[in-house]
Coordinates of C-alpha atoms in Angstrom, one line a residue:
M1 CA 28.9 3.8 -90.0
P2 CA 25.7 4.5 -87.7
E3 CA 22.3 5.5 -89.6
P4 CA 21.8 9.1 -88.7
P5 CA 18.5 9.4 -86.5
T6 CA 15.0 9.8 -87.5
R7 CA 14.9 14.0 -87.2
R8 CA 11.9 16.5 -87.2
S9 CA 11.3 18.7 -89.3
L10 CA 13.1 22.2 -89.6
T11 CA 10.8 24.1 -91.0
S12 CA 10.5 26.3 -87.7
I13 CA 13.7 28.6 -87.6
E14 CA 13.3 28.1 -84.1
I15 CA 13.8 24.2 -83.6
L16 CA 17.2 24.9 -86.4
H17 CA 18.4 27.7 -83.5
R18 CA 17.5 25.5 -80.4
I19 CA 19.9 22.5 -82.3
V20 CA 22.5 25.3 -83.6
A21 CA 23.1 26.8 -79.6
A22 CA 23.3 23.4 -78.5
C23 CA 26.2 22.5 -80.9
K24 CA 27.1 25.8 -79.7
K25 CA 27.5 25.0 -76.8
N26 CA 28.9 21.4 -77.0
A27 CA 31.8 23.0 -79.2
A28 CA 32.6 25.4 -76.5
D29 CA 32.3 22.7 -73.5
L30 CA 34.3 20.1 -75.7
L31 CA 36.7 23.0 -76.1
S32 CA 37.7 24.1 -72.2
A33 CA 38.0 20.6 -71.6
A34 CA 40.6 20.2 -74.3
E35 CA 42.5 23.5 -73.2
L36 CA 42.2 22.4 -69.3
C37 CA 43.9 18.8 -71.3
H38 CA 46.7 20.9 -72.2
A39 CA 47.2 23.1 -69.2
N40 CA 47.5 20.5 -67.1
Q41 CA 49.7 19.2 -69.7
Q42 CA 47.4 15.8 -69.9
A43 CA 47.8 12.7 -72.4
S44 CA 48.3 15.6 -75.4
G45 CA 46.4 13.3 -78.1
I46 CA 43.2 13.2 -75.5
A47 CA 43.3 17.3 -76.0
Y48 CA 43.8 17.0 -79.9
H49 CA 40.7 14.4 -79.7
L50 CA 38.8 16.9 -77.8
A51 CA 39.6 19.8 -79.7
I52 CA 38.8 18.1 -82.8
L53 CA 35.8 17.1 -81.4
S54 CA 34.1 20.7 -81.5
L55 CA 35.0 21.1 -84.7
E56 CA 32.9 18.7 -85.6
E57 CA 30.2 20.5 -83.9
V58 CA 30.5 23.3 -85.2
G59 CA 30.4 21.3 -88.6
K60 CA 27.4 19.8 -87.0
S61 CA 25.8 23.0 -86.7
E62 CA 26.5 24.1 -89.8
I63 CA 25.0 20.7 -91.8
M64 CA 21.8 21.5 -89.9
R65 CA 21.7 24.7 -91.0
V66 CA 22.0 23.3 -95.1
L67 CA 19.6 20.9 -93.9
H68 CA 17.0 24.0 -92.9
V69 CA 17.5 25.6 -96.0
A70 CA 17.0 23.0 -98.2
E71 CA 13.2 22.8 -96.7
E72 CA 12.4 25.7 -97.1
H73 CA 13.0 25.7 -100.4
N74 CA 11.5 22.3 -100.7
R75 CA 14.6 20.6 -101.6
D76 CA 15.4 16.8 -100.9
A77 CA 18.3 17.3 -98.5
S78 CA 18.8 13.3 -97.5
S79 CA 22.1 13.2 -98.6
Y80 CA 23.8 15.2 -96.3
E81 CA 21.2 13.8 -93.2
K82 CA 23.9 11.2 -92.8
H83 CA 26.8 13.7 -93.0
T84 CA 25.4 14.7 -89.4
T85 CA 27.3 11.2 -88.9
D86 CA 30.7 11.3 -90.8
H87 CA 33.7 12.5 -88.6
V88 CA 35.3 13.9 -91.9
K89 CA 32.2 15.3 -93.7
K90 CA 31.5 17.9 -90.2
L91 CA 35.5 18.4 -89.7
F92 CA 35.1 19.8 -93.9
W93 CA 31.8 21.7 -92.4
A94 CA 33.3 23.5 -90.4
M95 CA 35.8 25.1 -92.7
W96 CA 33.7 25.1 -95.6
G97 CA 30.3 26.7 -93.8
P98 CA 31.4 29.8 -92.5
T99 CA 32.5 30.6 -96.7
W100 CA 29.9 28.6 -98.5
G101 CA 28.5 31.0 -101.1
D102 CA 30.9 33.5 -101.0
E103 CA 31.9 34.4 -104.4
D104 CA 35.2 34.6 -104.4
Q105 CA 35.7 30.4 -103.5
T106 CA 37.6 27.8 -106.0
P107 CA 36.5 24.4 -106.8
E108 CA 40.7 24.2 -105.5
Q109 CA 39.5 25.8 -101.9
F110 CA 37.0 23.5 -101.9
S111 CA 39.4 20.1 -102.8
E112 CA 41.9 21.7 -100.3
M113 CA 39.7 21.8 -97.5
R114 CA 38.3 18.5 -98.2
G115 CA 41.8 16.8 -97.7
L116 CA 42.4 19.5 -94.7
A117 CA 39.7 17.5 -93.0
A118 CA 40.4 14.1 -93.7
R119 CA 44.0 14.9 -92.8
L120 CA 42.8 16.2 -89.2
H121 CA 40.2 13.1 -88.1
A122 CA 43.1 11.0 -89.8
K123 CA 45.6 12.9 -87.1
R124 CA 43.3 12.4 -84.5
M125 CA 42.6 8.4 -84.9
E126 CA 46.5 8.1 -84.8
A127 CA 46.6 10.4 -81.5
L128 CA 43.6 8.0 -79.9
Y129 CA 44.8 5.0 -80.7
V130 CA 48.2 2.1 -80.5
G131 CA 49.7 1.1 -83.7
T132 CA 49.6 -2.2 -84.2
T133 CA 52.9 -2.5 -86.2
P134 CA 57.1 -2.2 -85.1
E135 CA 56.9 0.9 -87.1
E136 CA 53.7 2.4 -85.5
C137 CA 55.2 1.7 -81.8

């Protein structure tokens, strides 16, 4: 897996807002492309892939918020930086991020979302690539 790019400080809320806005725009563009593929009855695997990529961009924006909060509180968030290049982690944060801090979230829900993120990614890989065994063809 590639190393995440060295990033500039997010101390400025304006920088964070620009990054989040860029992620959201890219997410919207990817989702629009997925909808076009689906509407034109083009390869459903590609439409699914684009929709999942859209979710990843949402997750990346959530990870960037976490990094910003950590910086504001002088906390080490280096373990989260690599999440920006991890497909499953970005999918997880797309679902968990908006609920982060909710008092009614349970450890079971956290685990369920992690499992769902892994399944979404696995399904994407199955939709994109042709299998190499007789059972997969």
